[in-house]
Short mmCIF file of C-alpha atoms in Angstrom, two decimals:
data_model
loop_
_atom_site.label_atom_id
_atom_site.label_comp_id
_atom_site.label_asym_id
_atom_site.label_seq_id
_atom_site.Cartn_x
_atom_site.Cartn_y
_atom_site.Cartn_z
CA UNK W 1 0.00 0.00 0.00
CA UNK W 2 1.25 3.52 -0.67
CA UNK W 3 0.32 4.60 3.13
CA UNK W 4 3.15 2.56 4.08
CA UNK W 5 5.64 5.10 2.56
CA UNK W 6 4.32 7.90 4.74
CA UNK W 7 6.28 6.42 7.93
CA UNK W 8 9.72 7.69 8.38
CA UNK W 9 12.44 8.03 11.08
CA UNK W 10 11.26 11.50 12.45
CA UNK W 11 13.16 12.92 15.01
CA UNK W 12 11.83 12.77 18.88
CA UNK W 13 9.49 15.80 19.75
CA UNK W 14 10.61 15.37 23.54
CA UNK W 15 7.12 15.87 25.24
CA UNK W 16 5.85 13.81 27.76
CA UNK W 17 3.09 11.15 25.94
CA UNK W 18 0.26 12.07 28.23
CA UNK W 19 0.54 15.54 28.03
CA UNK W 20 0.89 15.61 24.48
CA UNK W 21 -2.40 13.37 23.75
CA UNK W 22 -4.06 15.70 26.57
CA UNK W 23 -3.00 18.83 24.57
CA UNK W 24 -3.71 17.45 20.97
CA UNK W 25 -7.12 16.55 22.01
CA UNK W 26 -7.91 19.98 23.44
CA UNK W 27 -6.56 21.96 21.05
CA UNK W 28 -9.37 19.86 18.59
CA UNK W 29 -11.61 20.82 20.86
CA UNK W 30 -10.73 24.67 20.28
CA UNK W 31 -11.15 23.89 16.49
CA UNK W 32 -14.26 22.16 16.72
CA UNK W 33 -15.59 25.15 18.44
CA UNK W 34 -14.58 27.74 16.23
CA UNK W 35 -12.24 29.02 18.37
CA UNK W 36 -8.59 30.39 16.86
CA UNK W 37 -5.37 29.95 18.68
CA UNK W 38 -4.00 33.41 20.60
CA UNK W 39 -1.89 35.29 18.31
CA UNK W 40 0.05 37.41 21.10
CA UNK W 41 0.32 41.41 20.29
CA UNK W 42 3.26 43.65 20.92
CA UNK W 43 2.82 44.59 24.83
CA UNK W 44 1.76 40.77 25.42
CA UNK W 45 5.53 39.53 24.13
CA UNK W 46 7.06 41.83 25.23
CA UNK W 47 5.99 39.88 28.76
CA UNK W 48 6.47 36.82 27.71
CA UNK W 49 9.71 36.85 25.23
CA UNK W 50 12.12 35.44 27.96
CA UNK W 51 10.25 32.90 29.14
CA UNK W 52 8.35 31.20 25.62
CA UNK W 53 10.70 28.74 24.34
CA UNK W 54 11.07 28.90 19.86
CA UNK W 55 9.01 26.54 19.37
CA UNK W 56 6.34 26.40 22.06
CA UNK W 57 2.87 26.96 20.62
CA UNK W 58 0.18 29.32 22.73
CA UNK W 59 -3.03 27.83 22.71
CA UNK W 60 -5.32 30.14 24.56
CA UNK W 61 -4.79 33.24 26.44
CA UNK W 62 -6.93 34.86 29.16
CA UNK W 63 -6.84 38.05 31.31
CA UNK W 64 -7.69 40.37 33.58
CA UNK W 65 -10.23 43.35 32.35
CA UNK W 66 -8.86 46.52 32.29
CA UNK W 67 -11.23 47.42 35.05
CA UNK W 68 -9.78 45.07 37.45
CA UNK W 69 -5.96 46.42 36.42
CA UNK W 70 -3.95 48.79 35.02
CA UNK W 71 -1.63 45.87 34.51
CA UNK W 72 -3.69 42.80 33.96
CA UNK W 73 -2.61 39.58 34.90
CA UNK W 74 -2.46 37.09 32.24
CA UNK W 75 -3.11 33.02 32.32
CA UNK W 76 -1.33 31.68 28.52
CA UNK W 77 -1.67 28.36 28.00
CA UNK W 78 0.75 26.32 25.71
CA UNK W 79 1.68 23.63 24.24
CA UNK W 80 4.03 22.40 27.25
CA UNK W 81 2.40 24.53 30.35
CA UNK W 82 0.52 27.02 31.57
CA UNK W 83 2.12 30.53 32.29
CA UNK W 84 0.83 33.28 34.67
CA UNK W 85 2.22 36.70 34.33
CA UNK W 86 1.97 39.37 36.87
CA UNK W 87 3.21 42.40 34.82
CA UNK W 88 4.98 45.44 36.18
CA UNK W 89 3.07 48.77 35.16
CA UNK W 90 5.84 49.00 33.08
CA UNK W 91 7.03 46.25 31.94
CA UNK W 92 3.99 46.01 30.57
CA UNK W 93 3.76 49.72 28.60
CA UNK W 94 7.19 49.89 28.06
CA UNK W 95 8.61 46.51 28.29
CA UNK W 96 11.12 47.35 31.08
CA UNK W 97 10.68 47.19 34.42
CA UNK W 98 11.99 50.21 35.83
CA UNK W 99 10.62 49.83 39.59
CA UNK W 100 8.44 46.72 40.05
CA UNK W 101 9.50 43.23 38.53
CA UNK W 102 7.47 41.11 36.58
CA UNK W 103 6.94 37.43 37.96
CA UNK W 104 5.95 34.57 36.02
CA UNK W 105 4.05 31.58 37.79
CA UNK W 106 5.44 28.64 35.19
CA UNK W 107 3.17 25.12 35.83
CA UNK W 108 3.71 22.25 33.98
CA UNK W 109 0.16 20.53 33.14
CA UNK W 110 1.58 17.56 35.13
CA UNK W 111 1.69 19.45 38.68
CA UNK W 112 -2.07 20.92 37.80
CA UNK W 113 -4.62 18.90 39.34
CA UNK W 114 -7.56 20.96 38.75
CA UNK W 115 -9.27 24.14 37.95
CA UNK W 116 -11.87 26.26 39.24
CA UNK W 117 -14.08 29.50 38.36
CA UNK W 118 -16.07 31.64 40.28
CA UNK W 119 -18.61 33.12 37.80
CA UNK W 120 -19.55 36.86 37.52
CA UNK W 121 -22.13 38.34 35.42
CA UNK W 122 -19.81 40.05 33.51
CA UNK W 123 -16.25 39.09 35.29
CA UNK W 124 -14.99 35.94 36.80
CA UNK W 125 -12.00 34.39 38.57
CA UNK W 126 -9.69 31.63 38.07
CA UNK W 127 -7.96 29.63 40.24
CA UNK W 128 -5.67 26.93 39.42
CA UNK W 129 -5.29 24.28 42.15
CA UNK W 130 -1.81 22.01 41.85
CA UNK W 131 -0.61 19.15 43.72
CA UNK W 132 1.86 18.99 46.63
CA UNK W 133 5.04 17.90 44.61
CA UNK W 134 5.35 21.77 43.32
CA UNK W 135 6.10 24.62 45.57
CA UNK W 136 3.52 27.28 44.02
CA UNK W 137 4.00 29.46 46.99
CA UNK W 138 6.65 31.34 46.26
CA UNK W 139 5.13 31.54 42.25
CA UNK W 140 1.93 32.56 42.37
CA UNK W 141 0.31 35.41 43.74
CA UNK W 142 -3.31 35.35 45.59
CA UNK W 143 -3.41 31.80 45.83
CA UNK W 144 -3.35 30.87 42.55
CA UNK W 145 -6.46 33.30 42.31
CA UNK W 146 -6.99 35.62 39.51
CA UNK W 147 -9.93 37.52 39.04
CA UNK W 148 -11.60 40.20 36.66
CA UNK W 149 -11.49 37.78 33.87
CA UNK W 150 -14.31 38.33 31.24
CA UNK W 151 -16.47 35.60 31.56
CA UNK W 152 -16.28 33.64 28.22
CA UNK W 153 -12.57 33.71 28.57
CA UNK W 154 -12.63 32.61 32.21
CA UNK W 155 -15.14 29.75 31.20
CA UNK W 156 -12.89 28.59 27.77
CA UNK W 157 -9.94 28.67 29.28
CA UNK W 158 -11.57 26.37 32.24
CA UNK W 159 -12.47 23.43 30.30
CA UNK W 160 -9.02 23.99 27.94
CA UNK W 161 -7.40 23.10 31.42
CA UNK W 162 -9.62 20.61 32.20
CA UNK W 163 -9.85 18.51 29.11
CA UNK W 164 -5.88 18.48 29.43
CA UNK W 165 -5.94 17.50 33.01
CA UNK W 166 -8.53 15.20 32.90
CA UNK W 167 -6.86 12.95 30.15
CA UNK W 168 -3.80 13.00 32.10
CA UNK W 169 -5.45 11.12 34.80
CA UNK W 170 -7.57 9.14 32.65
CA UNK W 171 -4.02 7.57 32.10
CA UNK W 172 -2.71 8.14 35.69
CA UNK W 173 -5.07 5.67 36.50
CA UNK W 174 -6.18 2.86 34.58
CA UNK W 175 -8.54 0.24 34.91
CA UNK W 176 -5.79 -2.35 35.94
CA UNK W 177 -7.87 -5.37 35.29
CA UNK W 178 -9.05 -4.16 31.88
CA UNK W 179 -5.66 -2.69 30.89
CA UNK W 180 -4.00 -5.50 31.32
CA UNK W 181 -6.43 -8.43 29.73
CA UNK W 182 -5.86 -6.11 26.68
CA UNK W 183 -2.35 -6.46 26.83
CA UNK W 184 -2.64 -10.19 27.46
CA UNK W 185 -4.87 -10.73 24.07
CA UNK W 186 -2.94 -8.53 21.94
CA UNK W 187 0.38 -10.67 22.59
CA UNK W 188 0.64 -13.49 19.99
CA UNK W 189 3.48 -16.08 19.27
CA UNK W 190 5.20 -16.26 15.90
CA UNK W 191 2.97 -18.59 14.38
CA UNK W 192 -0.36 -17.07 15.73
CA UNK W 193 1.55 -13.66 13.92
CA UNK W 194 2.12 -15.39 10.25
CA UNK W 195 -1.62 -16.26 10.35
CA UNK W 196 -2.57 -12.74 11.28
CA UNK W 197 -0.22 -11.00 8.68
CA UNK W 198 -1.76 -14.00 6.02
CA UNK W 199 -5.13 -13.36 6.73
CA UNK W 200 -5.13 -9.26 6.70
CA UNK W 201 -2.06 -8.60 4.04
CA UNK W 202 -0.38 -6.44 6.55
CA UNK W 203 2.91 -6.33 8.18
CA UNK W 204 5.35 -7.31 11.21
CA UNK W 205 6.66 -3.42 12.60
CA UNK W 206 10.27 -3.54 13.63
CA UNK W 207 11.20 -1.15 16.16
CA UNK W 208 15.35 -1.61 16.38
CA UNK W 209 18.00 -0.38 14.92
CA UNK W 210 18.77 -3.38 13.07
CA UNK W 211 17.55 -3.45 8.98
CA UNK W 212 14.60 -5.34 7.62
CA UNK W 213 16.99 -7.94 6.47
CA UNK W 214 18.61 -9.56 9.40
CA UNK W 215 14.52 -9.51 10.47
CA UNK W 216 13.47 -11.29 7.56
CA UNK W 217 15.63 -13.80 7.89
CA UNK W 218 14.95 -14.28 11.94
CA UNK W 219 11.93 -14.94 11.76
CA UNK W 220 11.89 -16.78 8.42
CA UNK W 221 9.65 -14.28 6.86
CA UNK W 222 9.83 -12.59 3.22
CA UNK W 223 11.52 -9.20 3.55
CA UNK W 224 8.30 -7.39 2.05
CA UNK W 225 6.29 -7.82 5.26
CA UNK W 226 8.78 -6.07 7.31
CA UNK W 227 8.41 -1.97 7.82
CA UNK W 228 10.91 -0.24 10.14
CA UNK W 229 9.56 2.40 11.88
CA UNK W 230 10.87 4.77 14.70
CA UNK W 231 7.91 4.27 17.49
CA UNK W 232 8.90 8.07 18.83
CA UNK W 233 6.90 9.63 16.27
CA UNK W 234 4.23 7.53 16.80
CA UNK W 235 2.33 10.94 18.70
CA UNK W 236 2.37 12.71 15.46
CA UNK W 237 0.53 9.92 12.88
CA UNK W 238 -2.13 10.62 11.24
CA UNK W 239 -5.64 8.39 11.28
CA UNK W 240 -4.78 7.13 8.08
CA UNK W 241 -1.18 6.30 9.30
CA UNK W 242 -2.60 4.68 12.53
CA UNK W 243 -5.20 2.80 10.23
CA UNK W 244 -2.55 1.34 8.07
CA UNK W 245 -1.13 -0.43 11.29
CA UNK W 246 -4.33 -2.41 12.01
CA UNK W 247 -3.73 -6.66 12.30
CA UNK W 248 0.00 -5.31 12.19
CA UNK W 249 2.60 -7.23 14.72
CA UNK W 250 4.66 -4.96 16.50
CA UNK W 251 8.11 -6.49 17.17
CA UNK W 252 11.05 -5.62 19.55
CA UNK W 253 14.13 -6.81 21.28
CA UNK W 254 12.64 -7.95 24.52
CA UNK W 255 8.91 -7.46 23.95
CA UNK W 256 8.51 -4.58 26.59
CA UNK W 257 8.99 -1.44 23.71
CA UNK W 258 6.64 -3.22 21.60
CA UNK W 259 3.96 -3.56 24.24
CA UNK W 260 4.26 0.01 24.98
CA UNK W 261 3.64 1.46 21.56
CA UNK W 262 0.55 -0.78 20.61
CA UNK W 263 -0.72 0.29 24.17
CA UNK W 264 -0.38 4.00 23.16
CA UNK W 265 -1.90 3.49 19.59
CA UNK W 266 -4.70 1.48 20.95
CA UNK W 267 -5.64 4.26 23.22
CA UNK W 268 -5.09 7.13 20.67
CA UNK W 269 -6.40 6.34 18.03
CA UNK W 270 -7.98 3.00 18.76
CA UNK W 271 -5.47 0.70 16.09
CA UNK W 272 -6.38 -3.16 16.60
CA UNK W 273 -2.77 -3.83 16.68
CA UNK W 274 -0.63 -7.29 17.89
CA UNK W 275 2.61 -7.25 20.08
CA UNK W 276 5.11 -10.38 18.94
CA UNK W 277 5.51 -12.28 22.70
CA UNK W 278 8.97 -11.70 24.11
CA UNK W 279 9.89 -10.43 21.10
CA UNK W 280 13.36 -11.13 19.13
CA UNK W 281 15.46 -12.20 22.03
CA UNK W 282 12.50 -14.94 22.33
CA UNK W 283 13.16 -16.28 19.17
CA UNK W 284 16.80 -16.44 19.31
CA UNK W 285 16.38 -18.12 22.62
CA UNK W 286 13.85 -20.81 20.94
CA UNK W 287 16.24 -21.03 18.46
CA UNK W 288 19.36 -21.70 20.49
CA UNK W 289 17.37 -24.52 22.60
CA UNK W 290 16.21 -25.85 19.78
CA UNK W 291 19.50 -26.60 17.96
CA UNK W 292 20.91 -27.45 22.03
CA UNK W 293 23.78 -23.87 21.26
CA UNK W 294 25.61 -23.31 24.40
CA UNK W 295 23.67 -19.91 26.14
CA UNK W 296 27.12 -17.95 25.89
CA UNK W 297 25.22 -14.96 28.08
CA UNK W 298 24.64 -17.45 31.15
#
C-alpha cells in the first residue's frame, strides 16, 4: 500500500506522551468550536519573550479586564504549560521594568490537578489548584487566584485546562484489570503472527535499529512484510497512518517497547494492533534450545 511510505524516522518531539495526547485533544476541541489559537500582540511579548521557548505553541490566552488592572494579569496556556504573568506597570507599557519586577508563575500541566471559576455576570476568577510535589507558593500570587477575567474567557480557558488534566489522569489511572487483559490478548506467538499477517495482508513493525533484512531472515519471513519504523513519532501519525497499522505485529528486542507502543496506539487512536511475545530475544532463545547452542550470556 502507498500509506506505508508515509512512515519515516522523524526525530523525537521530547514531550511527555500524556501531556501531548491531553494537549492534541484539546486543542481539537478549540477547532471544533470555532475558536482560533492566541496570536500574542506587541505589549503581550514583550511579557512573555524570555520565558516562551522557539518553538512552544500558545493555545489560549486569558486576562484580567482593564477594570480590574492597570496591569492585567495574564493566564497563557501552551503547548508544554501554563504561564501566569503578573506584569509590572511597566514592563507592561514599556517593556522594562523600571521599579516593580514582573513574575511569572510557570506550571507544567503535570503538577495541575484541577481548575476552578467563580462566575460573575460580567467578570470571573480563576484559580488553578496544583498538587503537593510543586512549591507554588513562592510563584503565584493570591493563591493561585486571579480575578476580573471576562467571563467567556474565564469559562474557555476552564475546560481547555480541564480537558488536558482530565486525560492525564484518565491515564494516571487505569482500569488495571481491563488494561491489562488487553495487553494479554494482543500478545501473539510467531505462528499465531504469520496467520494474522496472512489473513489481513499487513505487516510485522520492527522497532530496532537493526535493517529489515537480518529480520526477515529471523523470523523466516519474506523481507516485504517487514516496515521499520521509529515508534517516537508515533504521537504525530495521522488516522490514516494509525489505520494502516491495524492486524500489524509490533516487534522488539525484549517485547517490553513493543507492548508500549501498541498500548499507546490502541488508546489514541484506537489501532487493533498485535505485540510479537517476548519479542526477538524470544526467538533467538527458541532457536538456540532448539539446535541445544551453548547460552554464551549465562
Amino acid at each position: 500500500m502507498a500509506v506505508w511510505s508515509k512512515f519515516d524516522k522523524r526525530a523525537e518531539t521530547g514531550e511527555d506522551t500524556r501531556i501531548h495526547l491531553g494537549v492534541q485533544k484539546a486543542k481539537q476541541t478549540l477547532k471544533n468550536n470555532g475558536i482560533p489559537p492566541h496570536i500574542h500582540g506587541r505589549k503581550c511579548m514583550n511579557l512573555l519573550r524570555h520565558v516562551l521557548y522557539k518553538d512552544e505553541e500558545t493555545l489560549l490566552e486569558a486576562k484580567q479586564h482593564a477594570v480590574q488592572s492597570l496591569s492585567p494579569i495574564r493566564v497563557v496556556a501552551t503547548n508544554r504549560r501554563l504561564i501566569i504573568v503578573y506584569p509590572s506597570f511597566w514592563g507592561l507599557w514599556t517593556g522594562y521594568d523600571l521599579i516593580s519586577p514582573t513574575t511569572y508563575a510557570i506550571l507544567p500541566y503535570k503538577y495541575i490537578i484541577g481548575v476552578s471559576m467563580s462566575r460573575g455576570k460580567m467578570l470571573s476568577s480563576l484559580k488553578v489548584h496544583t498538587s503537593g510535589s510543586v512549591d507554588t507558593g513562592s510563584q503565584v500570587h493570591d493563591n493561585s487566584e486571579v480575578q476580573g477575567i471576562i467571563t467567556e474567557n474565564a469559562i474557555i480557558m476552564t475546560r481547555l485546562l480541564e480537558e488536558i488534566i482530565e486525560y492525564i489522569e484518565d491515564i494516571r489511572e487505569p482500569d488495571t484489570h481491563k488494561h491489562n487483559q488487553t495487553l494479554k490478548n494482543n500478545l501473539v506467538d510467531l505462528q499465531e503472527a504469520q496467520k494474522i499477517i496472512e489473513e489481513h495482508g499487513s505487516k510485522f513493525i520492527w522497532i530496532g535499529i537493526e535493517p529489515a533484512a537480518y529480520i526477515s531472515k529471523l523470523l523466516g519471513v519474506p523481507k516485504e512484510t517487514i516496515l521499520v519504523i521509529n515508534p517516537t513519532n508515533a504521537n504525530s501519525y495521522t488516522e490514516e497512518e494509525a489505520t494502516a497499522l491495524d492486524y500489524c505485529i509490533i516487534i522488539s528486542y525484549d517485547g517490553i517497547l513493543s507492548t508500549h507502543l501498541s498500548t499507546l496506539l490502541k488508546y489514541k487512536f484506537g489501532t487493533d494492533i498485535y505485540v510479537l511475545e517476548g519479542g526477538i530475544d524470544k526467538i533467538i532463545e527458541d532457536t538456540r534450545i532448539a539446535r541445544n547452542y551453548p547460552n554464551l550470556y549465562a
